[in-house]
mmCIF file of C-alpha atoms in Angstrom:
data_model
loop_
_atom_site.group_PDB
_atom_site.id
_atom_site.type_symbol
_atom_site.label_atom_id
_atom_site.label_comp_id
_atom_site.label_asym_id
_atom_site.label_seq_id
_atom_site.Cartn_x
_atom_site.Cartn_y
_atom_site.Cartn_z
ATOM 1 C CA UNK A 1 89.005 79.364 111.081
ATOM 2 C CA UNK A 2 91.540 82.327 111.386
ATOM 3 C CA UNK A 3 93.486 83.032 114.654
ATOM 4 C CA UNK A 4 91.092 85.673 115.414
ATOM 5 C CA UNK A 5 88.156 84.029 114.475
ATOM 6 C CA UNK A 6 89.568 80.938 117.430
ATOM 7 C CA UNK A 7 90.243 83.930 119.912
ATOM 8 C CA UNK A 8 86.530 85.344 119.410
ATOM 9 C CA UNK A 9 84.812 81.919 119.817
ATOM 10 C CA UNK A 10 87.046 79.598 121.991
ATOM 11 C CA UNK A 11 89.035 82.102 123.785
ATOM 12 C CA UNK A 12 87.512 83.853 127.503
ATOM 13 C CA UNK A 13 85.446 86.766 127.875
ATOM 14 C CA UNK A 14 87.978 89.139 128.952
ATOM 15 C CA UNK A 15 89.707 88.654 125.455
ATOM 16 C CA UNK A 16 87.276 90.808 123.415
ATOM 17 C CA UNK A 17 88.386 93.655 125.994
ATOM 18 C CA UNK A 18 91.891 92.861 126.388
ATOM 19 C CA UNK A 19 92.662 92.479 122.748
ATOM 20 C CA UNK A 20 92.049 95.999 121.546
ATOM 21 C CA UNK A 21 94.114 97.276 124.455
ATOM 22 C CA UNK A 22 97.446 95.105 123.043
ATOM 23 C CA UNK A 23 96.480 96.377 119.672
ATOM 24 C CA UNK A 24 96.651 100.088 121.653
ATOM 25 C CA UNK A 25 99.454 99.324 123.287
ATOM 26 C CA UNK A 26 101.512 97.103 120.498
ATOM 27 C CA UNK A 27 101.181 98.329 117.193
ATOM 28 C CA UNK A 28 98.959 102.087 117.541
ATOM 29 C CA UNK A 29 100.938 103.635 119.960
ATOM 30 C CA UNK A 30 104.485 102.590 117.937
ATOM 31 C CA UNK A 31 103.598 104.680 115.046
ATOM 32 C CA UNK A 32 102.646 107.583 117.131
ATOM 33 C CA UNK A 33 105.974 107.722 118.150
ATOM 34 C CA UNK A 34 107.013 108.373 114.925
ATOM 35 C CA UNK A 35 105.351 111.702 114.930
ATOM 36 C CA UNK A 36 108.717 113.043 117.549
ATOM 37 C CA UNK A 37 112.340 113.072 116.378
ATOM 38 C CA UNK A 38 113.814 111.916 119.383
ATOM 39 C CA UNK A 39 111.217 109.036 119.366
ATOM 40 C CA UNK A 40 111.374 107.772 116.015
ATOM 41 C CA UNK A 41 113.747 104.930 115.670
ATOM 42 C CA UNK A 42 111.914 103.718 119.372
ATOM 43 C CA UNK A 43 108.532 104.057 116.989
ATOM 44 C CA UNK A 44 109.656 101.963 113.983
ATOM 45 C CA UNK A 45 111.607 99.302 116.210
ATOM 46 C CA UNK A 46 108.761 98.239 118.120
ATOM 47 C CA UNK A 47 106.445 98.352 114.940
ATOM 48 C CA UNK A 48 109.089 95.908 113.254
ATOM 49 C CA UNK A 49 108.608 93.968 116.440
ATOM 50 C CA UNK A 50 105.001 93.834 116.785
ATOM 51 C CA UNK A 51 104.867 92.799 112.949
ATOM 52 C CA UNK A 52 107.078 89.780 113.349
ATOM 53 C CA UNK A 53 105.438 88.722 116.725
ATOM 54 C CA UNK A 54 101.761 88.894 114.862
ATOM 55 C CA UNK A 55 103.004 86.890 111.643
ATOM 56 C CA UNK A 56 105.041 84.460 113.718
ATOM 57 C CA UNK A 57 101.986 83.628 115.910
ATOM 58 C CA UNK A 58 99.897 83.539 113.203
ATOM 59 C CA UNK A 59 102.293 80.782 111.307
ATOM 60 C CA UNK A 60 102.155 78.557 114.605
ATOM 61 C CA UNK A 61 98.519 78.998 114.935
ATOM 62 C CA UNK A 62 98.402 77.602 110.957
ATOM 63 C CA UNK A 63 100.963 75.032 112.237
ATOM 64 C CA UNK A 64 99.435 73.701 115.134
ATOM 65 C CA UNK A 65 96.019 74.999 116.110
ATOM 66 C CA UNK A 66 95.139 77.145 118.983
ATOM 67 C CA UNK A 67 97.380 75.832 121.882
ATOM 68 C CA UNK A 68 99.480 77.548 124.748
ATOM 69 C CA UNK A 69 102.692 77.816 122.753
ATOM 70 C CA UNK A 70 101.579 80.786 120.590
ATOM 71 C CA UNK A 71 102.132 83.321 123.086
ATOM 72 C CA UNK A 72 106.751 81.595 122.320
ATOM 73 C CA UNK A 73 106.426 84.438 119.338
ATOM 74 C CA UNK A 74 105.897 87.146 121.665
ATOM 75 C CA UNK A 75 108.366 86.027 124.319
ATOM 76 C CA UNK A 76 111.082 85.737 122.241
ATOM 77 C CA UNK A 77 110.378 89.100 120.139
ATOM 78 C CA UNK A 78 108.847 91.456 123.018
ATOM 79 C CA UNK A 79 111.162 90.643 125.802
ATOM 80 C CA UNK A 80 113.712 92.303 124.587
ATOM 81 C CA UNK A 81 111.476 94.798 122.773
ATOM 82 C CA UNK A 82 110.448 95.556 126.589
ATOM 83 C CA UNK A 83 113.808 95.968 127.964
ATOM 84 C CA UNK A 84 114.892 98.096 125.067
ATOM 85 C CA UNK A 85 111.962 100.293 125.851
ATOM 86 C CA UNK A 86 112.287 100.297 129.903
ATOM 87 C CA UNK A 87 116.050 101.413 128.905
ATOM 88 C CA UNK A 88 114.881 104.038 126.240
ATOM 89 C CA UNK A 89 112.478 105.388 128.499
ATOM 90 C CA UNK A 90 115.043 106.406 131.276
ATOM 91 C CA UNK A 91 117.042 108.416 129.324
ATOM 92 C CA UNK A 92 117.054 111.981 129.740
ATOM 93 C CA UNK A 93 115.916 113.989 126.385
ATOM 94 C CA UNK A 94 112.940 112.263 125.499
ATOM 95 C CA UNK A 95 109.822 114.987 125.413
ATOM 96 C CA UNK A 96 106.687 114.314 127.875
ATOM 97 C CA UNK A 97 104.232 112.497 125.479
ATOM 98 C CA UNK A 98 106.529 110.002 124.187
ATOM 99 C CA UNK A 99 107.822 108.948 127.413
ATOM 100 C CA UNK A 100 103.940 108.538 128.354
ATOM 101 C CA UNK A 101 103.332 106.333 125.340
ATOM 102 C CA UNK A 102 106.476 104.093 125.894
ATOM 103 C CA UNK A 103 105.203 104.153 129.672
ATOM 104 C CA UNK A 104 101.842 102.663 128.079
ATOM 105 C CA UNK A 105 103.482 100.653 126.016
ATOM 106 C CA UNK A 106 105.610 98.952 128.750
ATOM 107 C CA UNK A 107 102.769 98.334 130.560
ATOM 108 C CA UNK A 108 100.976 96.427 128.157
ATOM 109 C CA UNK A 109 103.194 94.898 126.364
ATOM 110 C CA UNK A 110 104.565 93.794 130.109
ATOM 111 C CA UNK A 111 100.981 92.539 130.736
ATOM 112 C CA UNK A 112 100.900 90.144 127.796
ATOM 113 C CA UNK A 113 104.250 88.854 128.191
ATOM 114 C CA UNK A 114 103.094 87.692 131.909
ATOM 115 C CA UNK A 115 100.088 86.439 129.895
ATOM 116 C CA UNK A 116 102.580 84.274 128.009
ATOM 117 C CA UNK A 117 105.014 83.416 130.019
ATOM 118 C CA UNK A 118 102.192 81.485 132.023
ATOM 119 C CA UNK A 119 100.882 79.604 128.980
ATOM 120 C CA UNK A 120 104.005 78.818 127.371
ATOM 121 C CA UNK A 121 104.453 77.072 130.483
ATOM 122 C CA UNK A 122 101.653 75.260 130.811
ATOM 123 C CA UNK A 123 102.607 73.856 127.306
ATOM 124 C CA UNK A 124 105.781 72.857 128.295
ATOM 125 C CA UNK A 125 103.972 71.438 131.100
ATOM 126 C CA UNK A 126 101.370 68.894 129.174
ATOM 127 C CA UNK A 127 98.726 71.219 128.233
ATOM 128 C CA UNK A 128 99.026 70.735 124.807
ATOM 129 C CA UNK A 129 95.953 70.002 123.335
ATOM 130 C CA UNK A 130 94.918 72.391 120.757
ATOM 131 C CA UNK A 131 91.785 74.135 121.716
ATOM 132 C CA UNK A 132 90.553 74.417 117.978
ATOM 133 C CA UNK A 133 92.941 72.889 115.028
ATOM 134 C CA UNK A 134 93.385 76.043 111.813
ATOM 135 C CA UNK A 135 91.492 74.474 108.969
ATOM 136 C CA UNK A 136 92.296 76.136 105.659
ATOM 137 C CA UNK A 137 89.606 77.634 103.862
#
């Protein structure tokens, strides 16, 4: 069963709705701000980012199941990927619609990482049992 597959069947409700809004907000939105000059290297940062996040939380899934810990990958990758952009975002310069989309960004990515902050430390705090093991096909 693939990462997604455990997320559609095991994980809660609000996860079908939630999930295309980090997709939005974490790897859509990125390449848009490619499309503006003074937004570019902001656009191709955070889609490096969101790239290594995905395949690093994939690997742990394929390493130990579905279990609290897989939301580490996008601690350690979009915390400072959110501070970068909270910094970015204040400078003067940056035209209206890609300061919107970093806004939107911020705000989602900032949502997940509260998301996983809370289960990473439930992990570290027993709940470790995996709520479905990865099987390969």
């Amino acid at each position: 069963m693939s990462l997604n597959e455990a997320m559609a069947v095991f994980g809660p409700s609000w996860l079908r709705v939630w999930l295309p809004l980090l997709m939005l907000g974490g790897f859509i939105a990125p390449l848009v701000l490619l499309i503006w000059r003074k937004s570019r290297l902001i656009g191709a940062i955070s889609v490096v980012a969101g790239i290594i996040a995905a395949i690093a939380t994939d690997y742990m899934y394929k390493q130990m199941g579905y279990v609290k810990l897989l939301g580490l990958a996008h601690i350690i990758v979009w915390t400072p990927l959110i501070v970068y952009l909270i910094l970015e975002n204040r400078k003067d310069g940056m035209p209206v619609w890609p300061k919107r989309i970093i806004t939107f960004m911020i705000v989602i990515i900032g949502i997940s990482l509260v998301f996983d902050y809370v289960d990473v430390a439930r992990y570290f705090m027993g709940n470790t049992v995996p709520l479905v093991s990865y099987e390969p096909v």
